mmCIF file with all atom_site columns, C-alpha atoms in Angstrom:
data_model
loop_
_atom_site.group_PDB
_atom_site.id
_atom_site.type_symbol
_atom_site.label_atom_id
_atom_site.label_alt_id
_atom_site.label_comp_id
_atom_site.label_asym_id
_atom_site.label_entity_id
_atom_site.label_seq_id
_atom_site.pdbx_PDB_ins_code
_atom_site.Cartn_x
_atom_site.Cartn_y
_atom_site.Cartn_z
_atom_site.occupancy
_atom_site.B_iso_or_equiv
_atom_site.pdbx_formal_charge
_atom_site.auth_seq_id
_atom_site.auth_comp_id
_atom_site.auth_asym_id
_atom_site.auth_atom_id
_atom_site.pdbx_PDB_model_num
ATOM 1   C CA . MET A 1 1   ? -180.631 -176.073 -103.610 1.00 47.00 ? 923  MET A CA 1
ATOM 2   C CA . SER A 1 2   ? -181.596 -172.922 -102.748 1.00 50.00 ? 924  SER A CA 1
ATOM 3   C CA . ARG A 1 3   ? -182.995 -171.443 -98.873  1.00 56.00 ? 925  ARG A CA 1
ATOM 4   C CA . SER A 1 4   ? -186.260 -170.616 -100.183 1.00 55.00 ? 926  SER A CA 1
ATOM 5   C CA . HIS A 1 5   ? -186.835 -173.794 -102.368 1.00 88.00 ? 927  HIS A CA 1
ATOM 6   C CA . TRP A 1 6   ? -189.234 -175.545 -100.081 1.00 94.00 ? 928  TRP A CA 1
ATOM 7   C CA . LEU A 1 7   ? -191.115 -172.859 -101.093 1.00 95.00 ? 929  LEU A CA 1
ATOM 8   C CA . ASP A 1 8   ? -191.552 -173.499 -104.287 1.00 95.00 ? 930  ASP A CA 1
ATOM 9   C CA . GLU A 1 9   ? -193.006 -176.661 -103.463 1.00 95.00 ? 931  GLU A CA 1
ATOM 10  C CA . ILE A 1 10  ? -196.555 -175.146 -102.121 1.00 97.00 ? 932  ILE A CA 1
ATOM 11  C CA . LYS A 1 11  ? -198.870 -174.623 -104.564 1.00 97.00 ? 933  LYS A CA 1
ATOM 12  C CA . TRP A 1 12  ? -200.381 -171.673 -104.067 1.00 97.00 ? 934  TRP A CA 1
ATOM 13  C CA . ASP A 1 13  ? -203.618 -169.783 -105.469 1.00 97.00 ? 935  ASP A CA 1
ATOM 14  C CA . ASP A 1 14  ? -203.688 -167.341 -109.120 1.00 97.00 ? 936  ASP A CA 1
ATOM 15  C CA . LYS A 1 15  ? -203.581 -164.724 -105.843 1.00 96.00 ? 937  LYS A CA 1
ATOM 16  C CA . GLY A 1 16  ? -200.203 -165.722 -104.772 1.00 97.00 ? 938  GLY A CA 1
ATOM 17  C CA . LEU A 1 17  ? -202.173 -167.022 -101.197 1.00 98.00 ? 939  LEU A CA 1
ATOM 18  C CA . VAL A 1 18  ? -202.675 -170.412 -99.241  1.00 98.00 ? 940  VAL A CA 1
ATOM 19  C CA . PRO A 1 19  ? -204.516 -171.421 -96.503  1.00 98.00 ? 941  PRO A CA 1
ATOM 20  C CA . ALA A 1 20  ? -203.183 -171.880 -93.237  1.00 98.00 ? 942  ALA A CA 1
ATOM 21  C CA . ILE A 1 21  ? -204.499 -173.740 -89.918  1.00 98.00 ? 943  ILE A CA 1
ATOM 22  C CA . ALA A 1 22  ? -203.243 -173.203 -86.612  1.00 98.00 ? 944  ALA A CA 1
ATOM 23  C CA . GLN A 1 23  ? -203.635 -175.822 -84.343  1.00 98.00 ? 945  GLN A CA 1
ATOM 24  C CA . ASP A 1 24  ? -202.392 -175.842 -80.578  1.00 98.00 ? 946  ASP A CA 1
ATOM 25  C CA . TYR A 1 25  ? -199.784 -178.129 -80.591  1.00 98.00 ? 947  TYR A CA 1
ATOM 26  C CA . GLN A 1 26  ? -200.181 -179.501 -77.216  1.00 97.00 ? 948  GLN A CA 1
ATOM 27  C CA . THR A 1 27  ? -204.624 -180.131 -77.222  1.00 97.00 ? 949  THR A CA 1
ATOM 28  C CA . GLY A 1 28  ? -204.661 -180.143 -81.320  1.00 97.00 ? 950  GLY A CA 1
ATOM 29  C CA . GLN A 1 29  ? -207.185 -177.658 -80.458  1.00 97.00 ? 951  GLN A CA 1
ATOM 30  C CA . VAL A 1 30  ? -207.581 -176.117 -84.108  1.00 98.00 ? 952  VAL A CA 1
ATOM 31  C CA . LEU A 1 31  ? -207.467 -171.833 -83.706  1.00 98.00 ? 953  LEU A CA 1
ATOM 32  C CA . MET A 1 32  ? -208.296 -170.259 -86.375  1.00 97.00 ? 954  MET A CA 1
ATOM 33  C CA . MET A 1 33  ? -207.433 -170.295 -90.391  1.00 98.00 ? 955  MET A CA 1
ATOM 34  C CA . ALA A 1 34  ? -205.949 -167.337 -91.832  1.00 97.00 ? 956  ALA A CA 1
ATOM 35  C CA . TRP A 1 35  ? -204.163 -166.942 -95.368  1.00 98.00 ? 957  TRP A CA 1
ATOM 36  C CA . MET A 1 36  ? -200.600 -166.760 -96.023  1.00 98.00 ? 958  MET A CA 1
ATOM 37  C CA . ASN A 1 37  ? -198.409 -165.555 -98.975  1.00 98.00 ? 959  ASN A CA 1
ATOM 38  C CA . ARG A 1 38  ? -194.424 -166.690 -99.850  1.00 96.00 ? 960  ARG A CA 1
ATOM 39  C CA . GLU A 1 39  ? -193.432 -163.916 -98.042  1.00 97.00 ? 961  GLU A CA 1
ATOM 40  C CA . SER A 1 40  ? -195.122 -164.355 -95.124  1.00 98.00 ? 962  SER A CA 1
ATOM 41  C CA . LEU A 1 41  ? -194.696 -168.115 -94.603  1.00 98.00 ? 963  LEU A CA 1
ATOM 42  C CA . MET A 1 42  ? -191.139 -167.647 -95.134  1.00 96.00 ? 964  MET A CA 1
ATOM 43  C CA . LEU A 1 43  ? -191.126 -164.985 -92.026  1.00 97.00 ? 965  LEU A CA 1
ATOM 44  C CA . THR A 1 44  ? -193.061 -167.632 -89.722  1.00 98.00 ? 966  THR A CA 1
ATOM 45  C CA . GLU A 1 45  ? -190.443 -170.026 -90.548  1.00 97.00 ? 967  GLU A CA 1
ATOM 46  C CA . GLN A 1 46  ? -187.532 -167.470 -89.410  1.00 97.00 ? 968  GLN A CA 1
ATOM 47  C CA . GLU A 1 47  ? -189.379 -165.608 -86.761  1.00 97.00 ? 969  GLU A CA 1
ATOM 48  C CA . GLN A 1 48  ? -190.365 -168.773 -85.502  1.00 98.00 ? 970  GLN A CA 1
ATOM 49  C CA . ARG A 1 49  ? -194.136 -167.173 -84.743  1.00 98.00 ? 971  ARG A CA 1
ATOM 50  C CA . ALA A 1 50  ? -197.595 -166.646 -86.511  1.00 98.00 ? 972  ALA A CA 1
ATOM 51  C CA . VAL A 1 51  ? -196.969 -164.268 -89.685  1.00 98.00 ? 973  VAL A CA 1
ATOM 52  C CA . TYR A 1 52  ? -200.092 -163.954 -91.796  1.00 98.00 ? 974  TYR A CA 1
ATOM 53  C CA . TRP A 1 53  ? -201.454 -162.235 -94.834  1.00 97.00 ? 975  TRP A CA 1
ATOM 54  C CA . SER A 1 54  ? -204.609 -159.929 -94.259  1.00 95.00 ? 976  SER A CA 1
ATOM 55  C CA . ARG A 1 55  ? -206.785 -159.503 -97.202  1.00 94.00 ? 977  ARG A CA 1
ATOM 56  C CA . SER A 1 56  ? -208.631 -156.846 -95.843  1.00 92.00 ? 978  SER A CA 1
ATOM 57  C CA . ARG A 1 57  ? -205.806 -154.705 -94.614  1.00 91.00 ? 979  ARG A CA 1
ATOM 58  C CA . ALA A 1 58  ? -203.799 -155.883 -98.017  1.00 93.00 ? 980  ALA A CA 1
ATOM 59  C CA . ARG A 1 59  ? -200.348 -156.032 -95.727  1.00 96.00 ? 981  ARG A CA 1
ATOM 60  C CA . LEU A 1 60  ? -198.663 -158.537 -94.208  1.00 97.00 ? 982  LEU A CA 1
ATOM 61  C CA . TRP A 1 61  ? -199.608 -159.736 -90.409  1.00 94.00 ? 983  TRP A CA 1
ATOM 62  C CA . ARG A 1 62  ? -197.586 -160.787 -87.110  1.00 96.00 ? 984  ARG A CA 1
ATOM 63  C CA . LYS A 1 63  ? -200.471 -162.779 -85.406  1.00 94.00 ? 985  LYS A CA 1
ATOM 64  C CA . GLY A 1 64  ? -200.257 -160.338 -81.698  1.00 90.00 ? 986  GLY A CA 1
ATOM 65  C CA . GLU A 1 65  ? -198.242 -157.169 -83.291  1.00 88.00 ? 987  GLU A CA 1
ATOM 66  C CA . GLU A 1 66  ? -202.129 -155.594 -81.903  1.00 86.00 ? 988  GLU A CA 1
ATOM 67  C CA . SER A 1 67  ? -203.686 -158.194 -78.843  1.00 88.00 ? 989  SER A CA 1
ATOM 68  C CA . GLY A 1 68  ? -200.376 -159.422 -77.904  1.00 89.00 ? 990  GLY A CA 1
ATOM 69  C CA . HIS A 1 69  ? -201.702 -162.997 -78.636  1.00 92.00 ? 991  HIS A CA 1
ATOM 70  C CA . VAL A 1 70  ? -198.264 -164.176 -80.410  1.00 96.00 ? 992  VAL A CA 1
ATOM 71  C CA . GLN A 1 71  ? -199.043 -167.277 -81.617  1.00 97.00 ? 993  GLN A CA 1
ATOM 72  C CA . LYS A 1 72  ? -195.579 -169.147 -81.331  1.00 98.00 ? 994  LYS A CA 1
ATOM 73  C CA . LEU A 1 73  ? -194.108 -171.550 -83.661  1.00 98.00 ? 995  LEU A CA 1
ATOM 74  C CA . TYR A 1 74  ? -193.222 -174.901 -83.458  1.00 98.00 ? 996  TYR A CA 1
ATOM 75  C CA . SER A 1 75  ? -193.805 -176.706 -86.632  1.00 98.00 ? 997  SER A CA 1
ATOM 76  C CA . VAL A 1 76  ? -194.648 -176.115 -90.184  1.00 98.00 ? 998  VAL A CA 1
ATOM 77  C CA . GLN A 1 77  ? -196.527 -178.732 -91.878  1.00 98.00 ? 999  GLN A CA 1
ATOM 78  C CA . LEU A 1 78  ? -197.799 -179.287 -95.675  1.00 98.00 ? 1000 LEU A CA 1
ATOM 79  C CA . ASP A 1 79  ? -200.992 -181.699 -97.024  1.00 98.00 ? 1001 ASP A CA 1
ATOM 80  C CA . CYS A 1 80  ? -200.743 -184.313 -99.400  1.00 97.00 ? 1002 CYS A CA 1
ATOM 81  C CA . ASP A 1 81  ? -201.995 -182.100 -101.626 1.00 97.00 ? 1003 ASP A CA 1
ATOM 82  C CA . ALA A 1 82  ? -199.725 -179.282 -100.941 1.00 97.00 ? 1004 ALA A CA 1
ATOM 83  C CA . ASP A 1 83  ? -201.993 -176.388 -100.982 1.00 98.00 ? 1005 ASP A CA 1
ATOM 84  C CA . VAL A 1 84  ? -203.182 -176.041 -97.482  1.00 98.00 ? 1006 VAL A CA 1
ATOM 85  C CA . ILE A 1 85  ? -200.570 -175.423 -94.189  1.00 98.00 ? 1007 ILE A CA 1
ATOM 86  C CA . LEU A 1 86  ? -200.792 -176.839 -90.666  1.00 98.00 ? 1008 LEU A CA 1
ATOM 87  C CA . LEU A 1 87  ? -199.367 -173.759 -88.132  1.00 98.00 ? 1009 LEU A CA 1
ATOM 88  C CA . LYS A 1 88  ? -198.693 -175.981 -84.851  1.00 98.00 ? 1010 LYS A CA 1
ATOM 89  C CA . VAL A 1 89  ? -198.558 -173.159 -82.680  1.00 98.00 ? 1011 VAL A CA 1
ATOM 90  C CA . GLU A 1 90  ? -198.320 -172.260 -78.752  1.00 97.00 ? 1012 GLU A CA 1
ATOM 91  C CA . GLN A 1 91  ? -201.078 -169.111 -78.071  1.00 97.00 ? 1013 GLN A CA 1
ATOM 92  C CA . VAL A 1 92  ? -199.944 -166.867 -76.170  1.00 95.00 ? 1014 VAL A CA 1
ATOM 93  C CA . GLY A 1 93  ? -202.430 -165.605 -73.897  1.00 92.00 ? 1015 GLY A CA 1
ATOM 94  C CA . GLY A 1 94  ? -205.032 -168.504 -74.338  1.00 94.00 ? 1016 GLY A CA 1
ATOM 95  C CA . ILE A 1 95  ? -207.012 -166.092 -76.796  1.00 94.00 ? 1017 ILE A CA 1
ATOM 96  C CA . ALA A 1 96  ? -206.692 -166.481 -81.015  1.00 94.00 ? 1018 ALA A CA 1
ATOM 97  C CA . CYS A 1 97  ? -209.916 -165.115 -81.773  1.00 93.00 ? 1019 CYS A CA 1
ATOM 98  C CA . HIS A 1 98  ? -210.211 -160.961 -82.549  1.00 91.00 ? 1020 HIS A CA 1
ATOM 99  C CA . THR A 1 99  ? -213.974 -161.842 -80.587  1.00 93.00 ? 1021 THR A CA 1
ATOM 100 C CA . GLY A 1 100 ? -211.656 -162.321 -77.305  1.00 92.00 ? 1022 GLY A CA 1
ATOM 101 C CA . ARG A 1 101 ? -212.065 -166.392 -78.259  1.00 94.00 ? 1023 ARG A CA 1
ATOM 102 C CA . PRO A 1 102 ? -209.836 -169.086 -77.147  1.00 94.00 ? 1024 PRO A CA 1
ATOM 103 C CA . HIS A 1 103 ? -210.209 -170.102 -80.831  1.00 96.00 ? 1025 HIS A CA 1
ATOM 104 C CA . CYS A 1 104 ? -212.327 -168.840 -83.867  1.00 95.00 ? 1026 CYS A CA 1
ATOM 105 C CA . PHE A 1 105 ? -214.817 -171.784 -84.200  1.00 95.00 ? 1027 PHE A CA 1
ATOM 106 C CA . PHE A 1 106 ? -216.979 -170.989 -81.703  1.00 96.00 ? 1028 PHE A CA 1
ATOM 107 C CA . ARG A 1 107 ? -220.459 -171.314 -83.967  1.00 97.00 ? 1029 ARG A CA 1
ATOM 108 C CA . ARG A 1 108 ? -222.048 -175.234 -84.158  1.00 96.00 ? 1030 ARG A CA 1
ATOM 109 C CA . LEU A 1 109 ? -224.516 -175.731 -86.719  1.00 96.00 ? 1031 LEU A CA 1
ATOM 110 C CA . LEU A 1 110 ? -228.028 -176.942 -84.929  1.00 96.00 ? 1032 LEU A CA 1
ATOM 111 C CA . ASN A 1 111 ? -231.324 -177.534 -85.389  1.00 96.00 ? 1033 ASN A CA 1
ATOM 112 C CA . GLY A 1 112 ? -230.649 -175.298 -89.210  1.00 97.00 ? 1034 GLY A CA 1
ATOM 113 C CA . GLU A 1 113 ? -229.107 -172.888 -86.966  1.00 96.00 ? 1035 GLU A CA 1
ATOM 114 C CA . TRP A 1 114 ? -225.490 -171.368 -86.107  1.00 96.00 ? 1036 TRP A CA 1
ATOM 115 C CA . LYS A 1 115 ? -225.073 -171.520 -82.134  1.00 96.00 ? 1037 LYS A CA 1
ATOM 116 C CA . GLU A 1 116 ? -222.543 -169.652 -80.009  1.00 96.00 ? 1038 GLU A CA 1
ATOM 117 C CA . ASN A 1 117 ? -220.566 -172.894 -77.941  1.00 94.00 ? 1039 ASN A CA 1
ATOM 118 C CA . VAL A 1 118 ? -217.268 -170.756 -76.737  1.00 94.00 ? 1040 VAL A CA 1
ATOM 119 C CA . ALA A 1 119 ? -217.969 -168.435 -74.265  1.00 91.00 ? 1041 ALA A CA 1
ATOM 120 C CA . VAL A 1 120 ? -215.913 -164.753 -74.538  1.00 92.00 ? 1042 VAL A CA 1
ATOM 121 C CA . ALA A 1 121 ? -212.555 -164.806 -72.791  1.00 88.00 ? 1043 ALA A CA 1
ATOM 122 C CA . LYS A 1 122 ? -211.793 -161.032 -72.559  1.00 87.00 ? 1044 LYS A CA 1
ATOM 123 C CA . ASP A 1 123 ? -213.809 -158.422 -73.836  1.00 84.00 ? 1045 ASP A CA 1
ATOM 124 C CA . PRO A 1 124 ? -212.098 -157.221 -77.442  1.00 80.00 ? 1046 PRO A CA 1
ATOM 125 C CA . LYS A 1 125 ? -212.332 -153.404 -76.271  1.00 82.00 ? 1047 LYS A CA 1
ATOM 126 C CA . GLU A 1 126 ? -209.353 -154.603 -73.069  1.00 84.00 ? 1048 GLU A CA 1
ATOM 127 C CA . ILE A 1 127 ? -207.813 -155.787 -76.029  1.00 82.00 ? 1049 ILE A CA 1
ATOM 128 C CA . TYR A 1 128 ? -207.586 -153.971 -79.061  1.00 75.00 ? 1050 TYR A CA 1
ATOM 129 C CA . ASN A 1 129 ? -207.014 -149.869 -78.688  1.00 67.00 ? 1051 ASN A CA 1
ATOM 130 C CA . HIS A 1 130 ? -209.329 -148.182 -81.054  1.00 50.00 ? 1052 HIS A CA 1
ATOM 131 C CA . ASP A 1 131 ? -208.647 -144.831 -80.456  1.00 46.00 ? 1053 ASP A CA 1
#
């Protein structure tokens, strides 16, 4: 059996992607959701850090490549339908979201409106170099 056989068990969408949820391995906090293709998932397993497929940039994206906020891999899990990946990670620097927050789920629906309920931990202008 080939080393990449486990990739064949995943139900990839028509673009060759699968949604991936990153979760803090210690607290269980859902940090973010991103997309993975075969190569990014294989690299994630090989490098033991989260590597995603950026749909907007149409290229591989190593989480933290610009910000330094790498996601160290603890485990990869596949859901019952084989169409969603769960990455249990250590979020280096404590910031997973490009908005400078600990996670991407910082808006809560209250009385028919989205309300921010998580403060910015670090100004994104201090995280990303936008020369």
